[in-house]
Amino acid sequence: MGVLCYRVSHAGSGHFRQPEQGRGERASWRYLLAFKRVEGGILNSLEKKWQRWFPESAGSERTPTAQVGRGISKRFLIPAVILALFVLLSVAKGIYTEWLWFNSLGYGSVYVTVLKAKVLTFFSAAAVFCILFLGNLALATRLAPRKERRSWPWPVVSRLQALSKWSIILGTAALSLVFGLAAQSSWELILRFINQQPFGIADPVFNRDIAFYVFSLPFLSLLRGWLSGVLIITLIGVASVYLFSSSDQRTGFGHSKPILVHLSLLIVATLGLFAWGYWLGIWELVFSKRGAVFGAGYTDIHAQLPAQWVLVATVLIVAGVIIASLLRHKYRWLAYSLVAWVAVGILVGQVFPGLVQRFQVQPNELGLETPYIEYNIQATREAFALDRVDEQSFPAEPMPSRQDIDENNLTIKNIRLWDHRPLKDTYNQIQSIRLYYDFNDVDVDRYVIDGEYRQVMLSARELSADKLASEAQTWVNRKLQFTHGYGVAMSPVNEVSAEGGLPVLLVKDIPPVGDFTIERPEIYFGEKTDDYVIVKTDTQEFDYPMGDENVYTYYQGTGGVGIGSLVRRVSYAWQLADLNILISGELGAESRVLYYRNIRERVHHLAPFLMLDSDPYMVLMEGGLFWIQDAYTIGDRYPYSEPLDSGLNYIRNSVKAVIDAYNGSVTFYISDPQDPLIRTYQAIFPDLFVPMGQMPESVRDHLRYPENMFNVQASVYQGYHMRDARVFYNKEDLWAVPREVYASQEQLMEPYYVIMRLPNEEKEEFLLMLPFTPVNKNNTIGWLAARCDGENYGTLIAYHFPKERLVYGPSQIENRIQQDTVITEQLALWGRGGSRVIRGNLLVIPLGSSNLYVEAVFLQAEAGGLPELKRVIVAAGDRVAMEPTLSQSLQAIFGSEALPTEGESKPPPSEPAGVDIAALVLEAQQHYESAQRHLRAGDWAAYGRELEALKAVLDRLEGLVA
């Protein structure tokens, strides 16, 4: 080892001598000599360049050759080269596979745009840092005294002083990497700044377009922060060079005018960035949280704004004083100026505005803050699209009339009785077919069935490979054979099967049969498809079970990325961390890998700048299955707009993404072309988005107003329906979401979809709605609805109820249900019988000029049996009824002639011919039981009506007997 060290240390010298060695050592010595010659050539070249850059280092023992020759050996060089190659290949592999995936979807240009932005941002930032930092260090090296080193008592400082300039270059490269990556992470913000689109709305204080606050101000703040970091690091580096240089009384650190000028310029530049920060803080005042509402208030405009300008001037003055103090060697001036800066920052920047807020504003808050409250109300309504709400009065009569029932027959037929939670359990028990199928979620939509507009519930039958038997959890099964789900289950929202309690299925079984033809029922892309699969292999894919046999298939689609070549197989084996992709003999030239199959993950990977709705839903159209994923553009930089708890204060449902469940293709339709954010992203990615006009009618017919968006708007509207600043300040008319009982537990009501006819409209339409109550009160005060059909899509309508009289709220109706002895006795009896009683959603259904309240009751065995719909509770006015069907409950309240709902038998005609006597007897019994219930409740009017209805049925029976 000693001989080897001797040879390595003298390999580059001119007096190299080869000591004695044996024959076996000569060969290794020749290889080492050749290696050192190559290495020496490289180092000599580096040394020449170094001496050209830094002439003063010529002849120094700290040249690159001397340092590297002593520090690098072959055992460190080879691992370093291998590590560098591994990192480069890993990055190249990631870029290659990402480009293949984006290109397979037709969005290769999108990835190129992102990659180009990241690369240009990284290298631009790294180059700027390198030039500033290394240039200033080179200047400092030239300006520093070149005499004997100062002796330091601390070993660490002495070691730093001995660092070679080659080490400085390596340090500069590392810092350039850090600052380049820091800038690269903000590629989206930079592209948004470059491609920004105007809002066409100015803020009320500075009269700047909102785009300045959303796009420009964040970029300027980013740029200032990045430059501040660069200058601070550069200043520390330059000061270190000067500090560790040799010095004496005449040429030292404190007496060299060039050094002082250099340091002064760096300090002035740094202070200039501080002044720039104070200037940017002026515009940040529109996001102040100091006043009565979010946004610049009285104190911000009349105290903080002048204070910001004083701070800007103070920093500039301090910069001048620092220059003068350094040049004149008046170091006390420097200390005094810094102390003055801190004092002004505290007294003027913080204390003065605080005093104004406490002693001038708080005692007169409403009077002084009124204009700013009005700014906040207007901006918040604009930012959450509440300025588009059409507000109307609704009479909210105590009880619907018989005429209301007759004129809203289609609404009655589409009242949703099935709740998505018990229905999901029912689907999983009666339609899963095999243990590895799973229904993940139940969605509400509408279809035209037999010429009639119907509201339905449907769910995709997805494959859950985790549910395969443990013995079947093999790589071939999970990745090649069990690759897709199959079909859907669909049922009307209000029908119950003849067997009792189960849904009537419009689409069912495997292969799917029913009212819709599905030519492509396979689901390769869904909500539970979290793993990758490989198709078009030599292994047949499981398609669906058929009796005791299974049907197999091969993928015929165009989705996925081809992995027929060796390069692609190696790349994806590495990317997906699965060696089987490389070594499996089942893969062929046509094989394709499908990954990012979860639809939310897929859309997010294509457009990470969009926030996605939590509830994508499936649509049956053109013989295939498609997913619709709502996406939002959001922001937290809208001036004066009140932010939510998450910080969000701007939102638009600007994109509808449609995903093919078989091929995985994704199309982004712009649903709100007026949104400046989506127009900005469209300018950045012109090939990503498609205008709404190109959306097929079959897709437009199934667009829904998204629940997440509606929930956000509803939560804001609870306070911001008030437009008068005084009323808003006093919170005189604050609303809240009502509470309901679900499965014996009280909870907040959720928005729900309905088919109904709005007041003064000609026909029924699909809506999303939610009622409101006054805060801390239980009566209903209004409701908000979002229209979903045709040209009215996206329109919000708010109906305000009269405030001078009581309109029952959901919780009051729930209390009345619990106080009905007949209902509570029946529910208690079921509960004692080993069944779990599930009270579904309470729906408030506007009918005519009043409201109808409907709640379904489900029974489920405690051991986990099928949830069955057993009763329907209807409340109207002062009446409550619980019967086996909605039709019977309506009859109990409105009389025997109330219209039946779809799927229920109509009462027999009054003519004797063809009349079913048994049906009349059953009807008479129902009227008798209903009359007894009203008698116990003390409702004499309803008791009389039921007796009259009973008499009419008995008269009809008497006529038949006669």
Short mmCIF file of N, CA and C in Angstrom, two decimals, residues 759-880:
data_model
loop_
_atom_site.label_atom_id
_atom_site.label_comp_id
_atom_site.label_asym_id
_atom_site.label_seq_id
_atom_site.Cartn_x
_atom_site.Cartn_y
_atom_site.Cartn_z
N PRO A 759 -90.75 27.34 -10.28
CA PRO A 759 -91.87 28.29 -10.41
C PRO A 759 -91.75 29.11 -11.69
N ASN A 760 -92.89 29.25 -12.36
CA ASN A 760 -93.00 30.04 -13.60
C ASN A 760 -92.27 29.42 -14.79
N GLU A 761 -91.85 28.15 -14.68
CA GLU A 761 -91.25 27.45 -15.80
C GLU A 761 -92.26 26.48 -16.41
N GLU A 762 -92.04 26.13 -17.68
CA GLU A 762 -93.02 25.32 -18.40
C GLU A 762 -92.82 23.82 -18.21
N LYS A 763 -91.59 23.39 -17.94
CA LYS A 763 -91.37 21.94 -17.85
C LYS A 763 -90.36 21.63 -16.75
N GLU A 764 -90.33 20.35 -16.40
CA GLU A 764 -89.42 19.89 -15.36
C GLU A 764 -87.98 19.87 -15.89
N GLU A 765 -87.03 19.99 -14.96
CA GLU A 765 -85.62 19.96 -15.32
C GLU A 765 -84.81 19.38 -14.17
N PHE A 766 -83.57 19.02 -14.47
CA PHE A 766 -82.66 18.40 -13.51
C PHE A 766 -81.95 19.51 -12.74
N LEU A 767 -82.03 19.46 -11.40
CA LEU A 767 -81.48 20.52 -10.55
C LEU A 767 -80.67 19.92 -9.42
N LEU A 768 -79.77 20.74 -8.89
CA LEU A 768 -79.09 20.46 -7.62
C LEU A 768 -79.54 21.53 -6.64
N MET A 769 -80.03 21.15 -5.47
CA MET A 769 -80.61 22.14 -4.58
C MET A 769 -80.27 21.86 -3.12
N LEU A 770 -80.45 22.91 -2.30
CA LEU A 770 -80.19 22.82 -0.87
C LEU A 770 -81.00 23.90 -0.17
N PRO A 771 -81.77 23.53 0.86
CA PRO A 771 -82.51 24.55 1.63
C PRO A 771 -81.62 25.19 2.69
N PHE A 772 -82.07 26.33 3.21
CA PHE A 772 -81.35 27.05 4.26
C PHE A 772 -82.30 27.38 5.41
N THR A 773 -81.70 27.54 6.59
CA THR A 773 -82.43 28.03 7.76
C THR A 773 -81.69 29.24 8.31
N PRO A 774 -82.37 30.11 9.07
CA PRO A 774 -81.62 31.17 9.77
C PRO A 774 -80.65 30.53 10.77
N VAL A 775 -79.52 31.17 11.00
CA VAL A 775 -78.55 30.62 11.94
C VAL A 775 -79.18 30.52 13.32
N ASN A 776 -78.98 29.39 13.97
CA ASN A 776 -79.51 29.08 15.30
C ASN A 776 -81.03 28.99 15.32
N LYS A 777 -81.65 28.85 14.15
CA LYS A 777 -83.09 28.64 14.06
C LYS A 777 -83.34 27.40 13.22
N ASN A 778 -84.57 26.86 13.31
CA ASN A 778 -84.88 25.62 12.62
C ASN A 778 -85.84 25.78 11.45
N ASN A 779 -86.46 26.94 11.31
CA ASN A 779 -87.40 27.12 10.21
C ASN A 779 -86.65 27.38 8.91
N THR A 780 -87.28 27.04 7.79
CA THR A 780 -86.67 27.25 6.47
C THR A 780 -86.81 28.70 6.06
N ILE A 781 -85.73 29.26 5.50
CA ILE A 781 -85.74 30.66 5.09
C ILE A 781 -85.56 30.81 3.59
N GLY A 782 -85.13 29.75 2.91
CA GLY A 782 -84.95 29.82 1.47
C GLY A 782 -84.24 28.59 0.96
N TRP A 783 -84.02 28.53 -0.36
CA TRP A 783 -83.24 27.45 -0.93
C TRP A 783 -82.52 27.93 -2.18
N LEU A 784 -81.40 27.26 -2.44
CA LEU A 784 -80.55 27.59 -3.57
C LEU A 784 -80.54 26.42 -4.53
N ALA A 785 -80.67 26.70 -5.82
CA ALA A 785 -80.71 25.64 -6.83
C ALA A 785 -79.77 25.98 -7.97
N ALA A 786 -79.12 24.94 -8.53
CA ALA A 786 -78.27 25.07 -9.71
C ALA A 786 -78.90 24.27 -10.83
N ARG A 787 -79.14 24.92 -11.94
CA ARG A 787 -79.78 24.28 -13.09
C ARG A 787 -78.73 23.51 -13.90
N CYS A 788 -79.13 22.38 -14.45
CA CYS A 788 -78.19 21.48 -15.13
C CYS A 788 -78.52 21.21 -16.59
N ASP A 789 -79.68 21.58 -17.06
CA ASP A 789 -80.13 21.18 -18.39
C ASP A 789 -79.94 22.27 -19.43
N GLY A 790 -79.50 21.83 -20.61
CA GLY A 790 -79.51 22.67 -21.80
C GLY A 790 -78.78 23.99 -21.63
N GLU A 791 -79.38 25.03 -22.22
CA GLU A 791 -78.77 26.36 -22.19
C GLU A 791 -78.78 26.98 -20.80
N ASN A 792 -79.57 26.42 -19.89
CA ASN A 792 -79.64 26.96 -18.53
C ASN A 792 -78.57 26.38 -17.62
N TYR A 793 -77.70 25.51 -18.18
CA TYR A 793 -76.69 24.89 -17.32
C TYR A 793 -75.84 25.95 -16.61
N GLY A 794 -75.65 25.74 -15.32
CA GLY A 794 -74.81 26.63 -14.52
C GLY A 794 -75.51 27.81 -13.91
N THR A 795 -76.79 28.02 -14.25
CA THR A 795 -77.53 29.15 -13.69
C THR A 795 -77.91 28.84 -12.25
N LEU A 796 -77.66 29.78 -11.36
CA LEU A 796 -78.02 29.63 -9.95
C LEU A 796 -79.28 30.46 -9.66
N ILE A 797 -80.22 29.85 -8.94
CA ILE A 797 -81.45 30.53 -8.54
C ILE A 797 -81.61 30.38 -7.04
N ALA A 798 -81.88 31.49 -6.38
CA ALA A 798 -82.13 31.47 -4.93
C ALA A 798 -83.56 31.94 -4.69
N TYR A 799 -84.31 31.15 -3.93
CA TYR A 799 -85.68 31.51 -3.57
C TYR A 799 -85.71 31.87 -2.09
N HIS A 800 -86.18 33.09 -1.81
CA HIS A 800 -86.25 33.59 -0.44
C HIS A 800 -87.68 33.44 0.07
N PHE A 801 -87.81 32.84 1.26
CA PHE A 801 -89.12 32.62 1.85
C PHE A 801 -89.56 33.84 2.65
N PRO A 802 -90.85 33.96 2.90
CA PRO A 802 -91.33 35.08 3.75
C PRO A 802 -90.73 34.99 5.15
N LYS A 803 -90.40 36.12 5.72
CA LYS A 803 -89.81 36.16 7.05
C LYS A 803 -90.85 36.43 8.13
N GLU A 804 -92.08 36.75 7.70
CA GLU A 804 -93.08 37.14 8.69
C GLU A 804 -93.88 35.96 9.24
N ARG A 805 -93.66 34.74 8.71
CA ARG A 805 -94.39 33.58 9.23
C ARG A 805 -93.50 32.34 9.18
N LEU A 806 -93.95 31.31 9.90
CA LEU A 806 -93.16 30.09 10.04
C LEU A 806 -93.29 29.21 8.80
N VAL A 807 -92.15 28.77 8.30
CA VAL A 807 -92.10 27.73 7.27
C VAL A 807 -91.27 26.60 7.86
N TYR A 808 -91.87 25.43 7.97
CA TYR A 808 -91.19 24.33 8.64
C TYR A 808 -89.84 24.03 8.00
N GLY A 809 -88.83 23.84 8.86
CA GLY A 809 -87.51 23.44 8.39
C GLY A 809 -87.32 21.94 8.53
N PRO A 810 -86.27 21.38 7.91
CA PRO A 810 -86.05 19.93 7.96
C PRO A 810 -85.97 19.36 9.37
N SER A 811 -85.27 20.05 10.27
CA SER A 811 -85.16 19.50 11.63
C SER A 811 -86.50 19.52 12.35
N GLN A 812 -87.34 20.51 12.05
CA GLN A 812 -88.68 20.55 12.65
C GLN A 812 -89.54 19.41 12.12
N ILE A 813 -89.40 19.11 10.84
CA ILE A 813 -90.11 17.97 10.27
C ILE A 813 -89.62 16.67 10.89
N GLU A 814 -88.30 16.57 11.11
CA GLU A 814 -87.75 15.37 11.75
C GLU A 814 -88.33 15.22 13.16
N ASN A 815 -88.45 16.33 13.88
CA ASN A 815 -89.02 16.27 15.22
C ASN A 815 -90.48 15.82 15.18
N ARG A 816 -91.22 16.31 14.22
CA ARG A 816 -92.63 15.91 14.10
C ARG A 816 -92.75 14.43 13.77
N ILE A 817 -91.83 13.92 12.95
CA ILE A 817 -91.84 12.48 12.65
C ILE A 817 -91.58 11.68 13.92
N GLN A 818 -90.61 12.14 14.72
CA GLN A 818 -90.29 11.42 15.95
C GLN A 818 -91.40 11.53 16.99
N GLN A 819 -92.23 12.55 16.87
CA GLN A 819 -93.33 12.71 17.81
C GLN A 819 -94.60 11.98 17.39
N ASP A 820 -94.62 11.45 16.18
CA ASP A 820 -95.78 10.68 15.72
C ASP A 820 -95.73 9.30 16.35
N THR A 821 -96.70 8.99 17.17
CA THR A 821 -96.66 7.74 17.94
C THR A 821 -96.73 6.51 17.06
N VAL A 822 -97.53 6.58 15.98
CA VAL A 822 -97.66 5.42 15.09
C VAL A 822 -96.31 5.12 14.43
N ILE A 823 -95.64 6.18 13.94
CA ILE A 823 -94.36 5.99 13.25
C ILE A 823 -93.30 5.50 14.23
N THR A 824 -93.20 6.16 15.39
CA THR A 824 -92.15 5.79 16.33
C THR A 824 -92.35 4.37 16.87
N GLU A 825 -93.62 3.98 17.08
CA GLU A 825 -93.88 2.62 17.55
C GLU A 825 -93.45 1.60 16.51
N GLN A 826 -93.74 1.89 15.24
CA GLN A 826 -93.37 0.95 14.20
C GLN A 826 -91.84 0.85 14.05
N LEU A 827 -91.16 1.99 14.08
CA LEU A 827 -89.71 1.97 13.97
C LEU A 827 -89.08 1.26 15.17
N ALA A 828 -89.63 1.49 16.36
CA ALA A 828 -89.10 0.83 17.55
C ALA A 828 -89.33 -0.67 17.49
N LEU A 829 -90.48 -1.08 16.95
CA LEU A 829 -90.78 -2.50 16.82
C LEU A 829 -89.78 -3.18 15.89
N TRP A 830 -89.48 -2.53 14.77
CA TRP A 830 -88.48 -3.10 13.86
C TRP A 830 -87.12 -3.17 14.52
N GLY A 831 -86.77 -2.13 15.27
CA GLY A 831 -85.47 -2.11 15.92
C GLY A 831 -85.33 -3.22 16.95
N ARG A 832 -86.42 -3.54 17.68
CA ARG A 832 -86.36 -4.61 18.66
C ARG A 832 -86.36 -5.98 18.00
N GLY A 833 -86.75 -6.02 16.74
CA GLY A 833 -86.85 -7.31 16.05
C GLY A 833 -85.56 -7.76 15.39
N GLY A 834 -84.45 -7.12 15.72
CA GLY A 834 -83.17 -7.55 15.16
C GLY A 834 -82.81 -6.88 13.86
N SER A 835 -83.52 -5.82 13.52
CA SER A 835 -83.22 -5.10 12.28
C SER A 835 -82.68 -3.71 12.59
N ARG A 836 -81.89 -3.21 11.70
CA ARG A 836 -81.36 -1.86 11.81
C ARG A 836 -82.24 -0.94 10.96
N VAL A 837 -82.79 0.08 11.58
CA VAL A 837 -83.64 1.04 10.89
C VAL A 837 -82.76 2.17 10.38
N ILE A 838 -82.81 2.41 9.07
CA ILE A 838 -82.03 3.48 8.43
C ILE A 838 -83.01 4.50 7.87
N ARG A 839 -83.01 5.67 8.48
CA ARG A 839 -83.82 6.76 7.93
C ARG A 839 -82.98 7.51 6.91
N GLY A 840 -83.47 7.54 5.66
CA GLY A 840 -82.72 8.13 4.58
C GLY A 840 -82.75 9.64 4.61
N ASN A 841 -82.24 10.25 3.54
CA ASN A 841 -82.23 11.70 3.43
C ASN A 841 -83.64 12.26 3.45
N LEU A 842 -83.79 13.35 4.18
CA LEU A 842 -85.05 14.10 4.11
C LEU A 842 -84.93 15.08 2.94
N LEU A 843 -85.83 14.95 1.98
CA LEU A 843 -85.82 15.81 0.80
C LEU A 843 -86.93 16.85 0.92
N VAL A 844 -86.55 18.10 0.67
CA VAL A 844 -87.54 19.17 0.61
C VAL A 844 -87.81 19.41 -0.88
N ILE A 845 -89.04 19.11 -1.31
CA ILE A 845 -89.40 19.19 -2.73
C ILE A 845 -90.38 20.34 -2.92
N PRO A 846 -89.96 21.45 -3.54
CA PRO A 846 -90.91 22.52 -3.83
C PRO A 846 -91.96 22.05 -4.85
N LEU A 847 -93.21 22.24 -4.51
CA LEU A 847 -94.33 21.90 -5.39
C LEU A 847 -95.23 23.12 -5.49
N GLY A 848 -95.37 23.66 -6.71
CA GLY A 848 -96.20 24.84 -6.86
C GLY A 848 -95.66 25.99 -6.03
N SER A 849 -96.45 26.41 -5.03
CA SER A 849 -96.03 27.50 -4.16
C SER A 849 -95.80 27.03 -2.74
N SER A 850 -95.58 25.72 -2.56
CA SER A 850 -95.36 25.19 -1.22
C SER A 850 -94.26 24.13 -1.28
N ASN A 851 -94.08 23.41 -0.16
CA ASN A 851 -93.04 22.39 -0.06
C ASN A 851 -93.62 21.06 0.37
N LEU A 852 -93.05 20.00 -0.16
CA LEU A 852 -93.39 18.65 0.24
C LEU A 852 -92.13 18.02 0.83
N TYR A 853 -92.26 17.31 1.95
CA TYR A 853 -91.12 16.70 2.62
C TYR A 853 -91.24 15.18 2.52
N VAL A 854 -90.16 14.55 2.04
CA VAL A 854 -90.18 13.11 1.80
C VAL A 854 -88.94 12.48 2.42
N GLU A 855 -89.15 11.36 3.13
CA GLU A 855 -88.04 10.62 3.72
C GLU A 855 -88.32 9.13 3.62
N ALA A 856 -87.34 8.38 3.10
CA ALA A 856 -87.48 6.94 2.98
C ALA A 856 -86.95 6.25 4.23
N VAL A 857 -87.50 5.08 4.53
CA VAL A 857 -87.08 4.28 5.67
C VAL A 857 -86.63 2.92 5.16
N PHE A 858 -85.39 2.53 5.53
CA PHE A 858 -84.82 1.26 5.10
C PHE A 858 -84.65 0.34 6.30
N LEU A 859 -84.73 -0.95 6.04
CA LEU A 859 -84.46 -1.96 7.05
C LEU A 859 -83.29 -2.81 6.59
N GLN A 860 -82.39 -3.09 7.53
CA GLN A 860 -81.26 -3.96 7.24
C GLN A 860 -81.03 -4.85 8.46
N ALA A 861 -80.85 -6.14 8.22
CA ALA A 861 -80.59 -7.06 9.31
C ALA A 861 -79.31 -6.68 10.03
N GLU A 862 -79.28 -6.85 11.33
CA GLU A 862 -78.10 -6.50 12.10
C GLU A 862 -76.87 -7.28 11.64
N ALA A 863 -77.09 -8.48 11.10
CA ALA A 863 -75.98 -9.31 10.65
C ALA A 863 -75.46 -8.89 9.29
N GLY A 864 -75.99 -7.80 8.73
CA GLY A 864 -75.49 -7.31 7.45
C GLY A 864 -76.31 -7.77 6.26
N GLY A 865 -77.61 -7.86 6.41
CA GLY A 865 -78.45 -8.28 5.31
C GLY A 865 -78.65 -7.19 4.28
N LEU A 866 -79.54 -7.45 3.34
CA LEU A 866 -79.84 -6.49 2.29
C LEU A 866 -80.60 -5.30 2.84
N PRO A 867 -80.15 -4.07 2.60
CA PRO A 867 -80.98 -2.92 2.95
C PRO A 867 -82.21 -2.88 2.04
N GLU A 868 -83.38 -2.85 2.62
CA GLU A 868 -84.62 -2.85 1.85
C GLU A 868 -85.43 -1.60 2.17
N LEU A 869 -86.02 -1.00 1.14
CA LEU A 869 -86.86 0.18 1.32
C LEU A 869 -88.24 -0.31 1.76
N LYS A 870 -88.64 0.01 3.01
CA LYS A 870 -89.86 -0.53 3.58
C LYS A 870 -90.97 0.49 3.73
N ARG A 871 -90.63 1.73 3.98
CA ARG A 871 -91.67 2.73 4.18
C ARG A 871 -91.21 4.07 3.58
N VAL A 872 -92.20 4.92 3.31
CA VAL A 872 -91.95 6.26 2.82
C VAL A 872 -92.74 7.22 3.69
N ILE A 873 -92.04 8.16 4.30
CA ILE A 873 -92.68 9.17 5.14
C ILE A 873 -92.87 10.43 4.31
N VAL A 874 -94.07 10.97 4.34
CA VAL A 874 -94.39 12.21 3.63
C VAL A 874 -94.98 13.18 4.64
N ALA A 875 -94.50 14.42 4.60
CA ALA A 875 -95.04 15.47 5.46
C ALA A 875 -95.43 16.66 4.60
N ALA A 876 -96.59 17.22 4.88
CA ALA A 876 -97.06 18.42 4.18
C ALA A 876 -97.95 19.19 5.15
N GLY A 877 -97.65 20.46 5.34
CA GLY A 877 -98.42 21.24 6.30
C GLY A 877 -98.30 20.63 7.68
N ASP A 878 -99.46 20.35 8.31
CA ASP A 878 -99.46 19.74 9.63
C ASP A 878 -99.62 18.23 9.59
N ARG A 879 -99.56 17.64 8.41
CA ARG A 879 -99.85 16.21 8.27
C ARG A 879 -98.57 15.43 8.00
N VAL A 880 -98.51 14.25 8.61
CA VAL A 880 -97.40 13.32 8.41
C VAL A 880 -97.99 11.93 8.20
#
